[in-house]
Short mmCIF file of C-alpha atoms and ligand atoms in Angstrom, two decimals:
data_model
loop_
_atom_site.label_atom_id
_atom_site.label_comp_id
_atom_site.label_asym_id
_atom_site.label_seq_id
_atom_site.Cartn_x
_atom_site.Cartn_y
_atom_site.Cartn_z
CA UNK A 806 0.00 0.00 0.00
CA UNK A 807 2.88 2.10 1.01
CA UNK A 808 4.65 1.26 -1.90
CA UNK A 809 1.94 2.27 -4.41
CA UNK A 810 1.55 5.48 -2.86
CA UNK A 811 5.33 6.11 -3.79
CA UNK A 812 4.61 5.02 -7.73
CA UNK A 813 1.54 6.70 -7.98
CA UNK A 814 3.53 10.25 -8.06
CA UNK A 815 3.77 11.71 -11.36
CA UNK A 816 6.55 14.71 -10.65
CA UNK A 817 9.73 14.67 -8.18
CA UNK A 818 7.69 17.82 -6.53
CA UNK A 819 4.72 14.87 -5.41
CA UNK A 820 7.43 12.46 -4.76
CA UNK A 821 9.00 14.82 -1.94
CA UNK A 822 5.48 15.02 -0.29
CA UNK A 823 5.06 11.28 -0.41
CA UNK A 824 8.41 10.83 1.40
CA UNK A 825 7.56 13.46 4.29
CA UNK A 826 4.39 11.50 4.62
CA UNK A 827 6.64 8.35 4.75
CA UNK A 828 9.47 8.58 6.14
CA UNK A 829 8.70 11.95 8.28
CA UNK A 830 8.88 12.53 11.47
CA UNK A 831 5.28 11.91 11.73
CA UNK A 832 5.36 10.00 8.86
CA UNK A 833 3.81 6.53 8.57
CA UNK A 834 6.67 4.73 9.51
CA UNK A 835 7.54 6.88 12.27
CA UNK A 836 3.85 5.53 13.32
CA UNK A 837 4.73 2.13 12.95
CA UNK A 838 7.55 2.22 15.12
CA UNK A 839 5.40 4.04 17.85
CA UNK A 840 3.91 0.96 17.63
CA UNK A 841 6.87 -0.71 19.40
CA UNK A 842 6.61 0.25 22.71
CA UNK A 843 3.45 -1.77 23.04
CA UNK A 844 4.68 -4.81 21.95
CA UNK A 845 5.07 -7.40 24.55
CA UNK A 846 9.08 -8.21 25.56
CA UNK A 847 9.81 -11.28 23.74
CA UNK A 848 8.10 -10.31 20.85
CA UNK A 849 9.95 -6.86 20.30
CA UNK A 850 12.54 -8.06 18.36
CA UNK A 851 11.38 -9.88 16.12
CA UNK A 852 8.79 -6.54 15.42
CA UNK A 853 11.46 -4.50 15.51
CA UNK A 854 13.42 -6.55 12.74
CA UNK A 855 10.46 -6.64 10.78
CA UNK A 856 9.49 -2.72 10.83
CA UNK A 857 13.74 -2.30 9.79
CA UNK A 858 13.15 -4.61 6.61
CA UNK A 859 10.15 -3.08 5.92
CA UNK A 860 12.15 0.26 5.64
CA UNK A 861 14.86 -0.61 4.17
CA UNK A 862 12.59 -1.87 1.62
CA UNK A 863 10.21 1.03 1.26
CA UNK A 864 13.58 3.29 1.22
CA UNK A 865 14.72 1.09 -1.60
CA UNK A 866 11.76 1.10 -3.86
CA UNK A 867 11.70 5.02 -3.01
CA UNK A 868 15.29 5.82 -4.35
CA UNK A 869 14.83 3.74 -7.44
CA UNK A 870 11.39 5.68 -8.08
CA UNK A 871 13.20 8.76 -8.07
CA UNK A 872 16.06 8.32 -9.95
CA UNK A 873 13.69 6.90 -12.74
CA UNK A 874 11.72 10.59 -12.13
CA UNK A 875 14.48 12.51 -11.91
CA UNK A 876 16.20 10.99 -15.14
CA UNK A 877 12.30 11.76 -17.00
CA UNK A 878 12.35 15.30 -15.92
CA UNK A 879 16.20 16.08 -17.64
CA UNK A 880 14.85 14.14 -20.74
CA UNK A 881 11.83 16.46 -20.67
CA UNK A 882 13.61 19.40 -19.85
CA UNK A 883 16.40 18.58 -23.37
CA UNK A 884 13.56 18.04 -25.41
CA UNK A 885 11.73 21.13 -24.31
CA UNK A 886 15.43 23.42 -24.72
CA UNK A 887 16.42 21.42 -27.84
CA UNK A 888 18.15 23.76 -31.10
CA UNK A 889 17.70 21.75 -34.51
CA UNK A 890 20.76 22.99 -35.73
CA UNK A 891 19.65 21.71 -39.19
CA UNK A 892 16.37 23.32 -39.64
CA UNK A 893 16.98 26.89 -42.27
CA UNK A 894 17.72 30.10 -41.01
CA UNK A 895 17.12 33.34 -42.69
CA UNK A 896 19.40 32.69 -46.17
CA UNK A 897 18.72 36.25 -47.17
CA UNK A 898 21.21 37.63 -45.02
CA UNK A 899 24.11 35.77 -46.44
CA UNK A 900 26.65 37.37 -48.36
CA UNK A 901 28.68 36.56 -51.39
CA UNK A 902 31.68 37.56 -52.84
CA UNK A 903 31.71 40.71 -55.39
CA UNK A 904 32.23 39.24 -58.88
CA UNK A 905 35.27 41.17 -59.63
CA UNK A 906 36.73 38.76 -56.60
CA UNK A 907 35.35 35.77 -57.67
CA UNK A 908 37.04 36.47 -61.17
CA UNK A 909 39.47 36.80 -59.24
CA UNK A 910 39.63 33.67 -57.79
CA UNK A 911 38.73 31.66 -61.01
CA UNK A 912 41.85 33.40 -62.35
CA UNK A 913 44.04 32.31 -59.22
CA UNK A 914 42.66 28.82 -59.29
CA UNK A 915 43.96 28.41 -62.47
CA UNK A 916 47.50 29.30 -62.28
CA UNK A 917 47.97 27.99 -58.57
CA UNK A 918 47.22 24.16 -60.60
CA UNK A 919 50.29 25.14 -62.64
CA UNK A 920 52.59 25.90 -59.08
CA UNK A 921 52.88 29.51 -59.93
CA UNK A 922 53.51 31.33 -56.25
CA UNK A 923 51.29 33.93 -55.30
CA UNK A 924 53.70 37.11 -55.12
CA UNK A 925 52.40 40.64 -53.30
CA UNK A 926 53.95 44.02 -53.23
CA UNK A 927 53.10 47.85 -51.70
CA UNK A 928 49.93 49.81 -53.37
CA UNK A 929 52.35 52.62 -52.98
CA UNK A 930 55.28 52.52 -55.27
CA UNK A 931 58.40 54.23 -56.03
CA UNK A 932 60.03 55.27 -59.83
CA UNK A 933 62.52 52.45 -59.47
CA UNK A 934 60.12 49.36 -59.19
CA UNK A 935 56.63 51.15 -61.46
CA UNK A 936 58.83 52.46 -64.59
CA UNK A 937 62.57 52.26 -64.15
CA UNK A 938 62.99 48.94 -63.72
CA UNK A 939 60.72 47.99 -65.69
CA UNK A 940 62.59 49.78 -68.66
CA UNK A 941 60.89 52.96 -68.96
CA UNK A 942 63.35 55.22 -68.12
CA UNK A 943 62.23 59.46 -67.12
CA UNK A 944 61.20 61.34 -69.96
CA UNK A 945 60.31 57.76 -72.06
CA UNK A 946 57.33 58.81 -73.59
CA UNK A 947 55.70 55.28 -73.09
CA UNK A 948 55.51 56.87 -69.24
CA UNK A 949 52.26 58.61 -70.66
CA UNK A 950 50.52 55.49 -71.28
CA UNK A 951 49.86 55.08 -67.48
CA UNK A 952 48.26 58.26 -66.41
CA UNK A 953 49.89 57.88 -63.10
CA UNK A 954 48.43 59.56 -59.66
CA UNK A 955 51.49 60.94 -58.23
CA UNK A 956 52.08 60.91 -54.22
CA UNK A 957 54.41 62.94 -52.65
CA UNK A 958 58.37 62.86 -52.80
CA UNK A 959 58.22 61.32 -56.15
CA UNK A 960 56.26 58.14 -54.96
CA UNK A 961 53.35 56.95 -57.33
CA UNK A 962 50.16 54.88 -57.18
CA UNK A 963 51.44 51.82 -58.91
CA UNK A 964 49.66 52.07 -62.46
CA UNK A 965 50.12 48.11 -63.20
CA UNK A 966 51.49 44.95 -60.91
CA UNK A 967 54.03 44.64 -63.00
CA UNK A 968 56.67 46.09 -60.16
CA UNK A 969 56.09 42.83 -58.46
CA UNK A 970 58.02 41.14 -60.91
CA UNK A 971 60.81 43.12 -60.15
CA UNK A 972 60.31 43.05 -56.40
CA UNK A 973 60.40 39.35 -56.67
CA UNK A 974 63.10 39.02 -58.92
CA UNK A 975 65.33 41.02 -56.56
CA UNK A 976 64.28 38.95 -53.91
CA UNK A 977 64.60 35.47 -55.48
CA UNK A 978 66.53 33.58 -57.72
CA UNK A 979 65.85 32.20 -60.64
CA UNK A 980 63.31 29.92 -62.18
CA UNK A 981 60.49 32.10 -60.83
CA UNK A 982 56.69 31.02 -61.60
CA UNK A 983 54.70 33.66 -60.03
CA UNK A 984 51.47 35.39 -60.50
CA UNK A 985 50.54 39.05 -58.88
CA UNK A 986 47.11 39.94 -58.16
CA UNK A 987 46.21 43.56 -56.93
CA UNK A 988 44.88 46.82 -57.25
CA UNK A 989 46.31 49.78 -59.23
CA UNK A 990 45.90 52.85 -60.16
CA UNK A 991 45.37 55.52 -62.87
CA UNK A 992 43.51 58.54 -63.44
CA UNK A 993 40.42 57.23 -65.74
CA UNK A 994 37.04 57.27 -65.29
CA UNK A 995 34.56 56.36 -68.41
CA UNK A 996 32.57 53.15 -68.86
CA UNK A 997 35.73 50.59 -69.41
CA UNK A 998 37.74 52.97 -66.67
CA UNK A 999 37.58 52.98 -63.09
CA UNK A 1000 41.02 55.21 -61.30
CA UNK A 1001 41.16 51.72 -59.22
CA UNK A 1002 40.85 48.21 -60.85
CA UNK A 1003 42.76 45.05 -59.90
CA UNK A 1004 45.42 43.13 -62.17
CA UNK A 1005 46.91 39.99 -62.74
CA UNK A 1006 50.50 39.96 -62.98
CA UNK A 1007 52.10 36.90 -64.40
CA UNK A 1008 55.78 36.24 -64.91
CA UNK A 1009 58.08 32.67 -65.57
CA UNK A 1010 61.44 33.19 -65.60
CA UNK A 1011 63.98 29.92 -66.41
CA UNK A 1012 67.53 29.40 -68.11
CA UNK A 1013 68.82 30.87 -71.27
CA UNK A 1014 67.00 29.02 -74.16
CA UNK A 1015 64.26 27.79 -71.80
CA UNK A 1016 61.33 29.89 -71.50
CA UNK A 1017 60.23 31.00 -75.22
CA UNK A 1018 57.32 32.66 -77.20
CA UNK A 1019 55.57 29.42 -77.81
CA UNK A 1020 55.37 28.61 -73.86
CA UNK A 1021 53.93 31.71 -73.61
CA UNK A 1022 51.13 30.97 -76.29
CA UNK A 1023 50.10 27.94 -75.38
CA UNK A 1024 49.55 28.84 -71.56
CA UNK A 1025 47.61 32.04 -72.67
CA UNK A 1026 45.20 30.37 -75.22
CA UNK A 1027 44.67 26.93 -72.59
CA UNK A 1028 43.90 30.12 -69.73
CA UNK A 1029 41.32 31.95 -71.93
CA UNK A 1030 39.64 28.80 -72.68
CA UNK A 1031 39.12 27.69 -69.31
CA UNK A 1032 38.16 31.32 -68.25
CA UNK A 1033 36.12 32.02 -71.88
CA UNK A 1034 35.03 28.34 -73.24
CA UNK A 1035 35.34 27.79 -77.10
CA UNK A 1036 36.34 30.78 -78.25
CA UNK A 1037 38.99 31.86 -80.73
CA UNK A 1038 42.13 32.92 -79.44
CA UNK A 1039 44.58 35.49 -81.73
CA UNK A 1040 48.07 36.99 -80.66
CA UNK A 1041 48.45 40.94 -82.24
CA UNK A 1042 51.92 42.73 -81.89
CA UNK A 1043 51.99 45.31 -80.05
CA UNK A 1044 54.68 47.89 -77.57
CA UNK A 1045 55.28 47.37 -74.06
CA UNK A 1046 58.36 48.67 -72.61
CA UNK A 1047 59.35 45.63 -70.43
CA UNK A 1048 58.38 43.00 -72.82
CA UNK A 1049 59.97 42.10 -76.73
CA UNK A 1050 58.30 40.99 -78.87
CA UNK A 1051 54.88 42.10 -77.60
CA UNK A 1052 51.68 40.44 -77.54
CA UNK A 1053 48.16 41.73 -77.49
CA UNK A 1054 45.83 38.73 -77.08
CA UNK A 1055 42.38 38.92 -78.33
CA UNK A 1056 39.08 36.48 -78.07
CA UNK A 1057 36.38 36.36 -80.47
CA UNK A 1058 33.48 38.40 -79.00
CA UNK A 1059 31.72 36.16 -76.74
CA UNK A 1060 28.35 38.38 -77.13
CA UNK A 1061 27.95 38.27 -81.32
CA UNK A 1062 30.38 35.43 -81.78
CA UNK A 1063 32.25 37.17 -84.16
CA UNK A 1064 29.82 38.77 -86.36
CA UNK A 1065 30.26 42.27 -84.94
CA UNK A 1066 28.87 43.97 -82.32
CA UNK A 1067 28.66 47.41 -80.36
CA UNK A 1068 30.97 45.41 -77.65
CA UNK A 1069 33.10 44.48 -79.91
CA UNK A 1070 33.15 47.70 -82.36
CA UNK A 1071 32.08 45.79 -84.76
CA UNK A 1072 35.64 44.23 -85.24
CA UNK A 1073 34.48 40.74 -83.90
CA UNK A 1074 37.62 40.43 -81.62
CA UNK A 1075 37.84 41.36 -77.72
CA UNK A 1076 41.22 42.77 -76.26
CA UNK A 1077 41.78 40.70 -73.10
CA UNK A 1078 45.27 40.71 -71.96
CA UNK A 1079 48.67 41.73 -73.06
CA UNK A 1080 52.10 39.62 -72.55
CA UNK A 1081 55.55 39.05 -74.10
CA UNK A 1082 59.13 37.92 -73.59
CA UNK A 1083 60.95 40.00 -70.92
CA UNK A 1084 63.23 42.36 -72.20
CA UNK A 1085 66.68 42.02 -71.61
CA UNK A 1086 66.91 45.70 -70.00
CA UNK A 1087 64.10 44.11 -67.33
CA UNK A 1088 66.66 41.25 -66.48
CA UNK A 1089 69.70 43.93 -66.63
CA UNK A 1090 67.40 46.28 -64.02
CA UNK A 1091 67.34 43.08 -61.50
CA UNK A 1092 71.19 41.36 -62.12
CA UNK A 1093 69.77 38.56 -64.01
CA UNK A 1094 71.62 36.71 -66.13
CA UNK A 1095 71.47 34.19 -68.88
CA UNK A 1096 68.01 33.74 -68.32
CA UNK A 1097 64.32 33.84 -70.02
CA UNK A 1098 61.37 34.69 -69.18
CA UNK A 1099 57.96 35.80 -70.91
CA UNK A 1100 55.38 37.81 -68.69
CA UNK A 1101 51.94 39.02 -68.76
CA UNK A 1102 49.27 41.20 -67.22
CA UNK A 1103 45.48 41.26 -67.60
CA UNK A 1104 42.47 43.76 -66.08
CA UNK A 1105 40.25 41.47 -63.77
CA UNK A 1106 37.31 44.02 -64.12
CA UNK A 1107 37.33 43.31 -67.54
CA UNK A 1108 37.28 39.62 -67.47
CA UNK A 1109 34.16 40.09 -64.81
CA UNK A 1110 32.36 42.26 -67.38
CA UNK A 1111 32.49 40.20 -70.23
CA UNK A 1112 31.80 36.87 -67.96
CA UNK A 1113 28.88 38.33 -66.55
CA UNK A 1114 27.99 40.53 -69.73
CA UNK A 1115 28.07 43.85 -67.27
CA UNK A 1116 27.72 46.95 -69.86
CA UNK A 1117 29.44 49.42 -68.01
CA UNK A 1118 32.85 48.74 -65.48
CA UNK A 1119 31.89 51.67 -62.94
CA UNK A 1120 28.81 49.50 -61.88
CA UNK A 1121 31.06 46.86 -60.51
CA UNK A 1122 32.20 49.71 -57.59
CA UNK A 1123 28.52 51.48 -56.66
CA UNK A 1124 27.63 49.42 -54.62
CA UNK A 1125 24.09 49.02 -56.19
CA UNK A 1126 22.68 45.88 -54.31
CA UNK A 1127 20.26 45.38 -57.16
CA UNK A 1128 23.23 44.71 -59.38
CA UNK A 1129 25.27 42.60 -56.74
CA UNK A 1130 22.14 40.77 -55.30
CA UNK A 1131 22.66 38.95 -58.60
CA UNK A 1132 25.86 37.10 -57.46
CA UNK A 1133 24.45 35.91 -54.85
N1 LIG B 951 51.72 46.04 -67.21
C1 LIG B 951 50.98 46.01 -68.45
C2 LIG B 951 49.78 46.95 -68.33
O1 LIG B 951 49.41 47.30 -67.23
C3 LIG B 951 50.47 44.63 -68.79
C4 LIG B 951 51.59 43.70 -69.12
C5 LIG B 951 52.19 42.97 -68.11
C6 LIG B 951 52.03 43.58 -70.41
C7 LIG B 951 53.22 42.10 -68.42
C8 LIG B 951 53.05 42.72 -70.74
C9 LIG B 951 53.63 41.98 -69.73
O2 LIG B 951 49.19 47.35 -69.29
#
């Protein structure tokens, strides 16, 4: 009887009245042993053994009742306080990355699978390492292709990454295998111009004999495919100061496959980068020698624009969400 009164409590909160009403000090038992004194002599120990059993066993079936309560109540309580870390959240507040970085990236990718290093160098630059080095000595007129922001005490805004490659040739030996990515600089502003864009550097430098024009080529037209798809790659000569010969490299237009277009001005052919065999004045500049090397440098704002067919480059920096809420 005692026993079911103990099982018949549904919370640990009933349970603690049951045991005062047990095992208090006016408790039932406590009334059972009152009994005792009333017992006659030679039968008050064998009572008295019996009422201790009888305890012990009560006590018993008590503690096991609530542990087994106790142990319900946690379960309840996890349940109840439970997170389901895998049901969705709010996915509009996620970010993304701006599609000039994610060109970027595809860019990096590729070049990192052919163990070029990943080279860096200041946003700030001096003469020596923007145009000197880079064999464009003062008063070359080929300085007036960069439309450079000047800083103070003759330091510039570098106007390409290609002081990089010096920086890392003056640092390292050769074979070099390197790629530069980055910001730079010039004063521009229409719809292909922004006065800050980011560039890909690119420079392999080996032995004498070892690095040549065709290298060069093939890596170029194998990169534009896997950035571009099937298009047509072409190789047009053309002047830069640190490289001879000169390459411009140009892709069919992606948007009127050839045919001509307003993106294309109608010529069916889209400039994308520009690359060549390092002059030997470059390699002079940095103490290299007997050596070869063919570099190259591309616009990542560009690639982004014809990727994602974006009409004009300034949209890619006003920070209109309705155009970046597409990249998503
Ligand atoms: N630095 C050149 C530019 O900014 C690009 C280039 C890099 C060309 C390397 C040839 C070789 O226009």
């Amino acid at each position: 009887m005692l026993e079911e009164k103990i099982k018949k409590s549904e919370s640990l909160e009933e349970l603690e009245k049951v045991r005062i009403e047990l095992f208090g000090k006016k408790g039932a038992l406590a009334s059972e042993f009152a009994k005792l004194k009333d017992v006659p002599g030679p039968e008050k120990k064998a009572f008295a053994e019996g009422l201790n059993r009888n305890k012990a066993n009560l006590q018993k079936i008590f503690d096991e009742y609530y542990e087994k309560l106790k142990k319900e109540e946690i379960d309840k309580l996890l349940q109840a306080e439970a997170i389901d870390v895998s049901l969705y959240g709010d996915l509009d507040t996620k970010g993304a990355l701006h599609p000039v970085m994610e060109t970027m990236d595809k860019i990096i990718d590729y070049f990192v699978s052919l163990n070029f290093a990943i080279e860096d160098g200041p946003k700030i630059e001096d003469d020596f390492h923007n145009f000197e080095a880079l064999n464009l000595p003062k008063n070359h007129p080929a300085r007036e292709m960069q439309d450079t922001f000047f800083c103070k005490d003759g330091a510039v805004l570098r106007t390409h990454t290609s002081p990089v490659q010096i920086r890392t040739m003056l640092q390292q030996k050769p074979p070099i295998r390197m790629i530069a990515p980055g910001a730079v600089f010039r004063k521009d502003y229409d719809i292909t111009h922004t006065p800050m864009f980011h560039q890909v550097e690119g420079l392999v430098v080996g032995g004498k004999g070892e690095v040549n024009f065709a290298n060069l080529k093939s890596i170029m037209s194998d990169f534009l495919h896997y950035m571009f798809g099937d298009v047509e790659v072409r190789f047009r000569p053309s002047f830069f100061p640190f490289t001879e010969p000169s390459a411009e490299v140009d892709i069919s237009c992606i948007f009127c496959e050839g045919d001509g277009c307003r993106v294309c001005s109608h010529t069916g052919w889209l400039e994308v980068l520009g690359c060549g065999i390092v002059d030997s004045n470059v390699f002079d500049a940095v103490e290299y020698k007997d050596v070869s090397g063919y570099a190259f440098g591309l616009g990542v704002e560009r690639f982004a624009m014809l990727l994602h067919k974006i009409p004009d480059l300034r949209m890619l920096f006003e920070g209109d969400t309705r155009l970046l809420e597409q990249f998503r």
